[in-house]
């Protein structure tokens, strides 16, 4: 039923007029009234909307404000000023120049002034219409191209913004990757350092050999330097357990290191983190007047602590031309931790037959005076400057290590592994 219905227009047979699309909007800048009327009639016949501007100022104003598809401009006596005026007011507008005489010179002048086409004043209507339509197509094409250029420029700006954002993200990601790689590399280095150093000292159950091995490793790892290890005693004093003399004379090193046991070591006993000093002012602030020994030198110090107790103090120094670095501090920190653990193990082995509360801790049952120091002979503590009047350093080498048989034939009650002989 619905398929058989017809509209009212079809039923009555009436024709519905629909508005035809406008061919274009033309600006007529033609001073000659006869020519202007004739061109207007020809263009209006094919649905062009025509707007006239007889004077130059009016033409420029209208071209600037109106949305025209083409302009028809008359060259009066070959003058191209009106063409230039319209072109300046509307750069994208197609201009058809109308001249009384078509010559090569006229064509060149018109094109240079901005015209896109040139026709004779008496050109037939059909040809003028074709030229007008071609001009409209050029104008609309130019406008479309201009719009595309604007869109492309906007797209380029958006892409450039996105590129910058991606570049920033990539740069940030690269920085994060570099940081992560450095952190991972540092962690791997720490693991390697711990494994390497621990494998060297793990089997050392003799204090002297343990300190010798530790200092040898630090020398190989950190380069030439002066080094000293101080061991705290039960009465609060400190003794030199081992040392390395790099650039001091033997005599001055003995005096200096003996003095450090009484002056420098007590200042360092309670360090909870590595100390690095690279200036005379910093040295004096940290070590006081006794730090004058280190003028012009770079100093590093830290404690070997286990269960909150200081078991040894490391003191390193060398010429400031080769200062200690952050890497040096990291190596020392890790080495001191492992050395402290092994020192605690050695002490435990050597004192396993004594109750823990009698291990000679300050204030404990074995906190004795100097007259009782002989009770600790054979345990590996002590060294040059220990205060033992019977200590003989003739058997030590230039680095403070025991170079061989010291001529002491007293029997050690413990073997190298802390077992009773």
PDB file of C-alpha atoms in Angstrom, residues 7-274:
ATOM      1  CA  UNK A   7       3.460  12.745  -3.258  1.00  0.00           C
ATOM      2  CA  UNK A   8       1.079  15.620  -3.519  1.00  0.00           C
ATOM      3  CA  UNK A   9       3.190  17.229  -6.239  1.00  0.00           C
ATOM      4  CA  UNK A  10       3.056  14.114  -8.392  1.00  0.00           C
ATOM      5  CA  UNK A  11      -0.691  13.790  -7.858  1.00  0.00           C
ATOM      6  CA  UNK A  12      -1.422  17.350  -8.876  1.00  0.00           C
ATOM      7  CA  UNK A  13       1.148  17.330 -11.682  1.00  0.00           C
ATOM      8  CA  UNK A  14       2.775  20.561 -10.449  1.00  0.00           C
ATOM      9  CA  UNK A  15       6.575  21.147 -10.923  1.00  0.00           C
ATOM     10  CA  UNK A  16       8.641  22.124  -7.858  1.00  0.00           C
ATOM     11  CA  UNK A  17      11.333  24.736  -8.634  1.00  0.00           C
ATOM     12  CA  UNK A  18      14.584  24.108  -6.782  1.00  0.00           C
ATOM     13  CA  UNK A  19      17.194  26.911  -6.513  1.00  0.00           C
ATOM     14  CA  UNK A  20      20.086  26.391  -8.837  1.00  0.00           C
ATOM     15  CA  UNK A  21      23.601  26.506  -7.479  1.00  0.00           C
ATOM     16  CA  UNK A  22      25.336  29.831  -8.013  1.00  0.00           C
ATOM     17  CA  UNK A  23      28.080  29.669 -10.621  1.00  0.00           C
ATOM     18  CA  UNK A  24      30.242  32.116  -8.694  1.00  0.00           C
ATOM     19  CA  UNK A  25      30.580  35.620  -7.376  1.00  0.00           C
ATOM     20  CA  UNK A  26      32.320  38.101  -9.648  1.00  0.00           C
ATOM     21  CA  UNK A  27      33.766  41.512  -8.886  1.00  0.00           C
ATOM     22  CA  UNK A  28      33.522  43.791 -11.931  1.00  0.00           C
ATOM     23  CA  UNK A  29      36.128  46.571 -11.909  1.00  0.00           C
ATOM     24  CA  UNK A  30      35.234  48.102 -15.271  1.00  0.00           C
ATOM     25  CA  UNK A  31      35.180  51.920 -15.534  1.00  0.00           C
ATOM     26  CA  UNK A  32      33.435  51.784 -18.942  1.00  0.00           C
ATOM     27  CA  UNK A  33      29.745  51.543 -18.300  1.00  0.00           C
ATOM     28  CA  UNK A  34      28.963  49.921 -21.644  1.00  0.00           C
ATOM     29  CA  UNK A  35      31.560  47.233 -21.162  1.00  0.00           C
ATOM     30  CA  UNK A  36      30.512  46.702 -17.551  1.00  0.00           C
ATOM     31  CA  UNK A  37      26.850  46.219 -18.437  1.00  0.00           C
ATOM     32  CA  UNK A  38      27.666  43.834 -21.260  1.00  0.00           C
ATOM     33  CA  UNK A  39      29.962  41.656 -19.074  1.00  0.00           C
ATOM     34  CA  UNK A  40      27.419  41.701 -16.250  1.00  0.00           C
ATOM     35  CA  UNK A  41      24.667  40.496 -18.597  1.00  0.00           C
ATOM     36  CA  UNK A  42      26.826  37.718 -20.010  1.00  0.00           C
ATOM     37  CA  UNK A  43      27.828  36.435 -16.571  1.00  0.00           C
ATOM     38  CA  UNK A  44      24.392  36.809 -15.012  1.00  0.00           C
ATOM     39  CA  UNK A  45      22.966  34.656 -17.780  1.00  0.00           C
ATOM     40  CA  UNK A  46      24.864  31.693 -16.362  1.00  0.00           C
ATOM     41  CA  UNK A  47      24.038  32.442 -12.715  1.00  0.00           C
ATOM     42  CA  UNK A  48      27.054  34.543 -11.737  1.00  0.00           C
ATOM     43  CA  UNK A  49      26.456  37.041  -8.952  1.00  0.00           C
ATOM     44  CA  UNK A  50      28.079  40.273 -10.063  1.00  0.00           C
ATOM     45  CA  UNK A  51      29.199  43.186  -7.874  1.00  0.00           C
ATOM     46  CA  UNK A  52      30.426  46.362  -9.605  1.00  0.00           C
ATOM     47  CA  UNK A  53      33.164  48.744  -8.417  1.00  0.00           C
ATOM     48  CA  UNK A  54      33.812  51.576 -10.801  1.00  0.00           C
ATOM     49  CA  UNK A  55      36.534  53.304  -8.786  1.00  0.00           C
ATOM     50  CA  UNK A  56      39.866  51.946  -7.650  1.00  0.00           C
ATOM     51  CA  UNK A  57      39.462  52.552  -3.914  1.00  0.00           C
ATOM     52  CA  UNK A  58      36.043  50.948  -3.949  1.00  0.00           C
ATOM     53  CA  UNK A  59      37.426  47.977  -5.868  1.00  0.00           C
ATOM     54  CA  UNK A  60      40.205  47.413  -3.339  1.00  0.00           C
ATOM     55  CA  UNK A  61      37.830  47.676  -0.391  1.00  0.00           C
ATOM     56  CA  UNK A  62      35.323  45.267  -1.890  1.00  0.00           C
ATOM     57  CA  UNK A  63      38.016  42.773  -2.947  1.00  0.00           C
ATOM     58  CA  UNK A  64      39.393  42.782   0.579  1.00  0.00           C
ATOM     59  CA  UNK A  65      36.048  42.306   2.317  1.00  0.00           C
ATOM     60  CA  UNK A  66      34.015  40.216  -0.140  1.00  0.00           C
ATOM     61  CA  UNK A  67      34.259  36.485  -0.834  1.00  0.00           C
ATOM     62  CA  UNK A  68      34.661  36.629  -4.598  1.00  0.00           C
ATOM     63  CA  UNK A  69      35.456  33.780  -6.936  1.00  0.00           C
ATOM     64  CA  UNK A  70      36.888  36.012  -9.670  1.00  0.00           C
ATOM     65  CA  UNK A  71      37.456  39.617 -10.650  1.00  0.00           C
ATOM     66  CA  UNK A  72      37.041  41.069 -14.145  1.00  0.00           C
ATOM     67  CA  UNK A  73      39.274  44.156 -14.404  1.00  0.00           C
ATOM     68  CA  UNK A  74      39.469  46.516 -17.394  1.00  0.00           C
ATOM     69  CA  UNK A  75      42.852  47.824 -18.553  1.00  0.00           C
ATOM     70  CA  UNK A  76      42.053  51.435 -19.472  1.00  0.00           C
ATOM     71  CA  UNK A  77      44.595  52.506 -22.033  1.00  0.00           C
ATOM     72  CA  UNK A  78      46.820  49.591 -21.029  1.00  0.00           C
ATOM     73  CA  UNK A  79      47.032  50.788 -17.398  1.00  0.00           C
ATOM     74  CA  UNK A  80      47.425  47.843 -15.000  1.00  0.00           C
ATOM     75  CA  UNK A  81      47.044  49.786 -11.738  1.00  0.00           C
ATOM     76  CA  UNK A  82      43.535  48.435 -11.088  1.00  0.00           C
ATOM     77  CA  UNK A  83      44.842  44.875 -11.462  1.00  0.00           C
ATOM     78  CA  UNK A  84      47.622  45.588  -8.972  1.00  0.00           C
ATOM     79  CA  UNK A  85      45.128  47.125  -6.544  1.00  0.00           C
ATOM     80  CA  UNK A  86      42.822  44.105  -6.640  1.00  0.00           C
ATOM     81  CA  UNK A  87      45.740  41.673  -6.395  1.00  0.00           C
ATOM     82  CA  UNK A  88      47.102  43.478  -3.352  1.00  0.00           C
ATOM     83  CA  UNK A  89      43.683  43.423  -1.679  1.00  0.00           C
ATOM     84  CA  UNK A  90      43.036  39.719  -2.426  1.00  0.00           C
ATOM     85  CA  UNK A  91      46.166  37.700  -3.316  1.00  0.00           C
ATOM     86  CA  UNK A  92      44.264  34.425  -3.908  1.00  0.00           C
ATOM     87  CA  UNK A  93      41.639  35.870  -6.266  1.00  0.00           C
ATOM     88  CA  UNK A  94      41.773  34.972  -9.991  1.00  0.00           C
ATOM     89  CA  UNK A  95      41.734  38.093 -12.174  1.00  0.00           C
ATOM     90  CA  UNK A  96      40.562  38.198 -15.793  1.00  0.00           C
ATOM     91  CA  UNK A  97      41.910  41.350 -17.456  1.00  0.00           C
ATOM     92  CA  UNK A  98      39.883  42.994 -20.265  1.00  0.00           C
ATOM     93  CA  UNK A  99      41.795  45.091 -22.837  1.00  0.00           C
ATOM     94  CA  UNK A 100      40.976  46.998 -26.002  1.00  0.00           C
ATOM     95  CA  UNK A 101      44.022  45.609 -27.799  1.00  0.00           C
ATOM     96  CA  UNK A 102      45.667  42.259 -27.224  1.00  0.00           C
ATOM     97  CA  UNK A 103      49.407  42.533 -27.690  1.00  0.00           C
ATOM     98  CA  UNK A 104      52.366  40.673 -26.259  1.00  0.00           C
ATOM     99  CA  UNK A 105      53.357  43.748 -24.310  1.00  0.00           C
ATOM    100  CA  UNK A 106      49.865  44.105 -22.862  1.00  0.00           C
ATOM    101  CA  UNK A 107      49.782  40.429 -21.897  1.00  0.00           C
ATOM    102  CA  UNK A 108      53.177  40.629 -20.145  1.00  0.00           C
ATOM    103  CA  UNK A 109      52.177  43.779 -18.254  1.00  0.00           C
ATOM    104  CA  UNK A 110      48.879  42.253 -17.155  1.00  0.00           C
ATOM    105  CA  UNK A 111      50.460  39.016 -15.976  1.00  0.00           C
ATOM    106  CA  UNK A 112      53.156  40.912 -14.079  1.00  0.00           C
ATOM    107  CA  UNK A 113      50.489  43.022 -12.395  1.00  0.00           C
ATOM    108  CA  UNK A 114      48.737  39.856 -11.158  1.00  0.00           C
ATOM    109  CA  UNK A 115      46.198  38.907 -13.797  1.00  0.00           C
ATOM    110  CA  UNK A 116      45.646  35.206 -14.449  1.00  0.00           C
ATOM    111  CA  UNK A 117      43.944  35.657 -17.857  1.00  0.00           C
ATOM    112  CA  UNK A 118      43.537  38.279 -20.575  1.00  0.00           C
ATOM    113  CA  UNK A 119      40.581  38.698 -22.952  1.00  0.00           C
ATOM    114  CA  UNK A 120      39.525  41.257 -25.556  1.00  0.00           C
ATOM    115  CA  UNK A 121      36.818  43.709 -24.636  1.00  0.00           C
ATOM    116  CA  UNK A 122      34.623  42.326 -27.433  1.00  0.00           C
ATOM    117  CA  UNK A 123      35.188  38.654 -26.642  1.00  0.00           C
ATOM    118  CA  UNK A 124      32.062  36.590 -27.430  1.00  0.00           C
ATOM    119  CA  UNK A 125      29.867  35.689 -24.473  1.00  0.00           C
ATOM    120  CA  UNK A 126      30.511  31.938 -24.617  1.00  0.00           C
ATOM    121  CA  UNK A 127      34.279  32.418 -24.544  1.00  0.00           C
ATOM    122  CA  UNK A 128      34.065  34.949 -21.713  1.00  0.00           C
ATOM    123  CA  UNK A 129      31.900  32.555 -19.718  1.00  0.00           C
ATOM    124  CA  UNK A 130      34.410  29.742 -20.242  1.00  0.00           C
ATOM    125  CA  UNK A 131      37.230  32.016 -19.128  1.00  0.00           C
ATOM    126  CA  UNK A 132      35.185  33.076 -16.086  1.00  0.00           C
ATOM    127  CA  UNK A 133      34.455  29.484 -15.101  1.00  0.00           C
ATOM    128  CA  UNK A 134      38.143  28.571 -15.448  1.00  0.00           C
ATOM    129  CA  UNK A 135      39.034  31.518 -13.229  1.00  0.00           C
ATOM    130  CA  UNK A 136      36.491  30.374 -10.618  1.00  0.00           C
ATOM    131  CA  UNK A 137      38.019  26.881 -10.669  1.00  0.00           C
ATOM    132  CA  UNK A 138      41.491  28.379 -10.168  1.00  0.00           C
ATOM    133  CA  UNK A 139      40.328  30.522  -7.259  1.00  0.00           C
ATOM    134  CA  UNK A 140      38.566  27.666  -5.563  1.00  0.00           C
ATOM    135  CA  UNK A 141      41.498  25.368  -6.211  1.00  0.00           C
ATOM    136  CA  UNK A 142      43.838  27.954  -4.738  1.00  0.00           C
ATOM    137  CA  UNK A 143      41.573  28.351  -1.727  1.00  0.00           C
ATOM    138  CA  UNK A 144      41.425  24.590  -1.318  1.00  0.00           C
ATOM    139  CA  UNK A 145      45.192  24.367  -1.596  1.00  0.00           C
ATOM    140  CA  UNK A 146      45.566  27.173   0.925  1.00  0.00           C
ATOM    141  CA  UNK A 147      43.205  25.369   3.275  1.00  0.00           C
ATOM    142  CA  UNK A 148      45.178  22.194   2.846  1.00  0.00           C
ATOM    143  CA  UNK A 149      48.380  24.081   3.552  1.00  0.00           C
ATOM    144  CA  UNK A 150      46.835  25.453   6.739  1.00  0.00           C
ATOM    145  CA  UNK A 151      45.706  21.987   7.741  1.00  0.00           C
ATOM    146  CA  UNK A 152      49.108  20.516   6.930  1.00  0.00           C
ATOM    147  CA  UNK A 153      50.853  23.247   8.905  1.00  0.00           C
ATOM    148  CA  UNK A 154      48.595  22.528  11.869  1.00  0.00           C
ATOM    149  CA  UNK A 155      49.260  18.820  11.482  1.00  0.00           C
ATOM    150  CA  UNK A 156      52.994  19.488  11.292  1.00  0.00           C
ATOM    151  CA  UNK A 157      52.819  21.526  14.480  1.00  0.00           C
ATOM    152  CA  UNK A 158      50.922  18.739  16.213  1.00  0.00           C
ATOM    153  CA  UNK A 159      53.375  16.129  14.908  1.00  0.00           C
ATOM    154  CA  UNK A 160      56.313  18.265  15.970  1.00  0.00           C
ATOM    155  CA  UNK A 161      54.805  18.640  19.411  1.00  0.00           C
ATOM    156  CA  UNK A 162      54.265  14.880  19.578  1.00  0.00           C
ATOM    157  CA  UNK A 163      57.820  14.322  18.344  1.00  0.00           C
ATOM    158  CA  UNK A 164      59.207  16.589  21.049  1.00  0.00           C
ATOM    159  CA  UNK A 165      57.124  14.790  23.647  1.00  0.00           C
ATOM    160  CA  UNK A 166      58.304  11.402  22.407  1.00  0.00           C
ATOM    161  CA  UNK A 167      61.879  12.683  22.294  1.00  0.00           C
ATOM    162  CA  UNK A 168      61.580  13.860  25.881  1.00  0.00           C
ATOM    163  CA  UNK A 169      60.115  10.509  26.898  1.00  0.00           C
ATOM    164  CA  UNK A 170      62.862   8.662  25.038  1.00  0.00           C
ATOM    165  CA  UNK A 171      65.486  10.920  26.603  1.00  0.00           C
ATOM    166  CA  UNK A 172      64.005  10.336  30.042  1.00  0.00           C
ATOM    167  CA  UNK A 173      63.835   6.603  29.344  1.00  0.00           C
ATOM    168  CA  UNK A 174      67.470   6.606  28.229  1.00  0.00           C
ATOM    169  CA  UNK A 175      68.452   8.452  31.390  1.00  0.00           C
ATOM    170  CA  UNK A 176      66.512   5.923  33.449  1.00  0.00           C
ATOM    171  CA  UNK A 177      68.186   3.067  31.583  1.00  0.00           C
ATOM    172  CA  UNK A 178      71.623   4.589  32.098  1.00  0.00           C
ATOM    173  CA  UNK A 179      70.882   5.076  35.788  1.00  0.00           C
ATOM    174  CA  UNK A 180      69.542   1.531  36.078  1.00  0.00           C
ATOM    175  CA  UNK A 181      72.591   0.183  34.242  1.00  0.00           C
ATOM    176  CA  UNK A 182      74.928   2.124  36.515  1.00  0.00           C
ATOM    177  CA  UNK A 183      73.070   0.899  39.581  1.00  0.00           C
ATOM    178  CA  UNK A 184      73.118  -2.674  38.333  1.00  0.00           C
ATOM    179  CA  UNK A 185      76.781  -2.369  37.374  1.00  0.00           C
ATOM    180  CA  UNK A 186      77.553  -0.981  40.824  1.00  0.00           C
ATOM    181  CA  UNK A 187      75.645  -3.832  42.468  1.00  0.00           C
ATOM    182  CA  UNK A 188      77.444  -6.417  40.341  1.00  0.00           C
ATOM    183  CA  UNK A 189      80.753  -4.781  41.239  1.00  0.00           C
ATOM    184  CA  UNK A 190      79.819  -4.896  44.912  1.00  0.00           C
ATOM    185  CA  UNK A 191      78.935  -8.580  44.648  1.00  0.00           C
ATOM    186  CA  UNK A 192      82.227  -9.271  42.878  1.00  0.00           C
ATOM    187  CA  UNK A 193      84.142  -7.263  45.481  1.00  0.00           C
ATOM    188  CA  UNK A 194      82.495  -9.048  48.384  1.00  0.00           C
ATOM    189  CA  UNK A 195      83.075 -12.465  46.863  1.00  0.00           C
ATOM    190  CA  UNK A 196      86.692 -11.702  45.992  1.00  0.00           C
ATOM    191  CA  UNK A 197      87.663 -10.155  49.328  1.00  0.00           C
ATOM    192  CA  UNK A 198      85.723 -12.673  51.392  1.00  0.00           C
ATOM    193  CA  UNK A 199      87.414 -15.581  49.602  1.00  0.00           C
ATOM    194  CA  UNK A 200      90.810 -14.137  50.592  1.00  0.00           C
ATOM    195  CA  UNK A 201      90.142 -13.545  54.266  1.00  0.00           C
ATOM    196  CA  UNK A 202      87.597 -16.249  55.071  1.00  0.00           C
ATOM    197  CA  UNK A 203      90.213 -18.869  55.928  1.00  0.00           C
ATOM    198  CA  UNK A 204      92.448 -16.489  57.884  1.00  0.00           C
ATOM    199  CA  UNK A 205      92.103 -17.285  61.573  1.00  0.00           C
ATOM    200  CA  UNK A 206      95.273 -15.492  62.642  1.00  0.00           C
ATOM    201  CA  UNK A 207      95.007 -11.760  63.343  1.00  0.00           C
ATOM    202  CA  UNK A 208      98.359 -10.888  61.776  1.00  0.00           C
ATOM    203  CA  UNK A 209      97.708 -12.860  58.604  1.00  0.00           C
ATOM    204  CA  UNK A 210      94.174 -11.514  58.389  1.00  0.00           C
ATOM    205  CA  UNK A 211      95.312  -7.893  58.583  1.00  0.00           C
ATOM    206  CA  UNK A 212      98.186  -8.569  56.171  1.00  0.00           C
ATOM    207  CA  UNK A 213      95.807 -10.086  53.610  1.00  0.00           C
ATOM    208  CA  UNK A 214      93.308  -7.256  54.017  1.00  0.00           C
ATOM    209  CA  UNK A 215      95.894  -4.516  53.488  1.00  0.00           C
ATOM    210  CA  UNK A 216      97.443  -6.301  50.518  1.00  0.00           C
ATOM    211  CA  UNK A 217      94.037  -6.489  48.865  1.00  0.00           C
ATOM    212  CA  UNK A 218      93.326  -2.808  49.486  1.00  0.00           C
ATOM    213  CA  UNK A 219      96.727  -1.847  48.064  1.00  0.00           C
ATOM    214  CA  UNK A 220      96.063  -3.860  44.919  1.00  0.00           C
ATOM    215  CA  UNK A 221      92.578  -2.437  44.605  1.00  0.00           C
ATOM    216  CA  UNK A 222      93.149   1.217  45.502  1.00  0.00           C
ATOM    217  CA  UNK A 223      96.773   1.815  44.545  1.00  0.00           C
ATOM    218  CA  UNK A 224      99.822   2.889  46.528  1.00  0.00           C
ATOM    219  CA  UNK A 225      99.089   4.544  49.874  1.00  0.00           C
ATOM    220  CA  UNK A 226     100.039   4.637  53.524  1.00  0.00           C
ATOM    221  CA  UNK A 227      97.743   2.495  55.638  1.00  0.00           C
ATOM    222  CA  UNK A 228      97.416   1.563  59.274  1.00  0.00           C
ATOM    223  CA  UNK A 229      95.081  -0.717  61.212  1.00  0.00           C
ATOM    224  CA  UNK A 230      94.502   0.068  64.863  1.00  0.00           C
ATOM    225  CA  UNK A 231      93.063  -2.470  67.287  1.00  0.00           C
ATOM    226  CA  UNK A 232      91.181  -1.188  70.349  1.00  0.00           C
ATOM    227  CA  UNK A 233      92.237  -2.666  73.675  1.00  0.00           C
ATOM    228  CA  UNK A 234      90.159  -3.628  76.677  1.00  0.00           C
ATOM    229  CA  UNK A 235      91.346  -0.600  78.633  1.00  0.00           C
ATOM    230  CA  UNK A 236      90.396   1.929  75.961  1.00  0.00           C
ATOM    231  CA  UNK A 237      93.885   2.185  74.456  1.00  0.00           C
ATOM    232  CA  UNK A 238      94.686   1.435  70.818  1.00  0.00           C
ATOM    233  CA  UNK A 239      97.544  -0.545  69.352  1.00  0.00           C
ATOM    234  CA  UNK A 240      98.917  -0.736  65.844  1.00  0.00           C
ATOM    235  CA  UNK A 241      97.945  -4.084  64.391  1.00  0.00           C
ATOM    236  CA  UNK A 242      99.480  -3.654  60.906  1.00  0.00           C
ATOM    237  CA  UNK A 243     100.632  -0.880  58.635  1.00  0.00           C
ATOM    238  CA  UNK A 244     101.950  -0.087  55.166  1.00  0.00           C
ATOM    239  CA  UNK A 245     104.554   2.645  54.703  1.00  0.00           C
ATOM    240  CA  UNK A 246     104.467   4.054  51.185  1.00  0.00           C
ATOM    241  CA  UNK A 247     106.149   7.452  51.102  1.00  0.00           C
ATOM    242  CA  UNK A 248     107.405   8.083  54.652  1.00  0.00           C
ATOM    243  CA  UNK A 249     110.852   7.190  55.934  1.00  0.00           C
ATOM    244  CA  UNK A 250     110.988   4.197  58.252  1.00  0.00           C
ATOM    245  CA  UNK A 251     111.998   6.244  61.289  1.00  0.00           C
ATOM    246  CA  UNK A 252     109.339   8.922  60.803  1.00  0.00           C
ATOM    247  CA  UNK A 253     106.687   6.303  60.095  1.00  0.00           C
ATOM    248  CA  UNK A 254     107.380   4.565  63.418  1.00  0.00           C
ATOM    249  CA  UNK A 255     107.085   7.808  65.388  1.00  0.00           C
ATOM    250  CA  UNK A 256     104.065   9.015  63.477  1.00  0.00           C
ATOM    251  CA  UNK A 257     102.077   5.785  63.682  1.00  0.00           C
ATOM    252  CA  UNK A 258     102.863   5.365  67.387  1.00  0.00           C
ATOM    253  CA  UNK A 259     101.534   8.845  68.019  1.00  0.00           C
ATOM    254  CA  UNK A 260      98.418   8.184  65.926  1.00  0.00           C
ATOM    255  CA  UNK A 261      97.521   5.255  68.190  1.00  0.00           C
ATOM    256  CA  UNK A 262      97.121   7.703  71.073  1.00  0.00           C
ATOM    257  CA  UNK A 263      95.839  10.801  69.250  1.00  0.00           C
ATOM    258  CA  UNK A 264      94.104   9.974  65.955  1.00  0.00           C
ATOM    259  CA  UNK A 265      92.663   6.510  66.578  1.00  0.00           C
ATOM    260  CA  UNK A 266      90.479   7.568  69.573  1.00  0.00           C
ATOM    261  CA  UNK A 267      88.890  10.278  67.416  1.00  0.00           C
ATOM    262  CA  UNK A 268      87.944   7.710  64.773  1.00  0.00           C
ATOM    263  CA  UNK A 269      86.714   4.901  67.008  1.00  0.00           C
ATOM    264  CA  UNK A 270      83.054   5.901  66.884  1.00  0.00           C
ATOM    265  CA  UNK A 271      82.746   6.610  63.154  1.00  0.00           C
ATOM    266  CA  UNK A 272      79.562   5.094  61.784  1.00  0.00           C
ATOM    267  CA  UNK A 273      80.414   5.719  58.141  1.00  0.00           C
ATOM    268  CA  UNK A 274      83.558   6.223  56.020  1.00  0.00           C
TER     269      UNK A 274
END
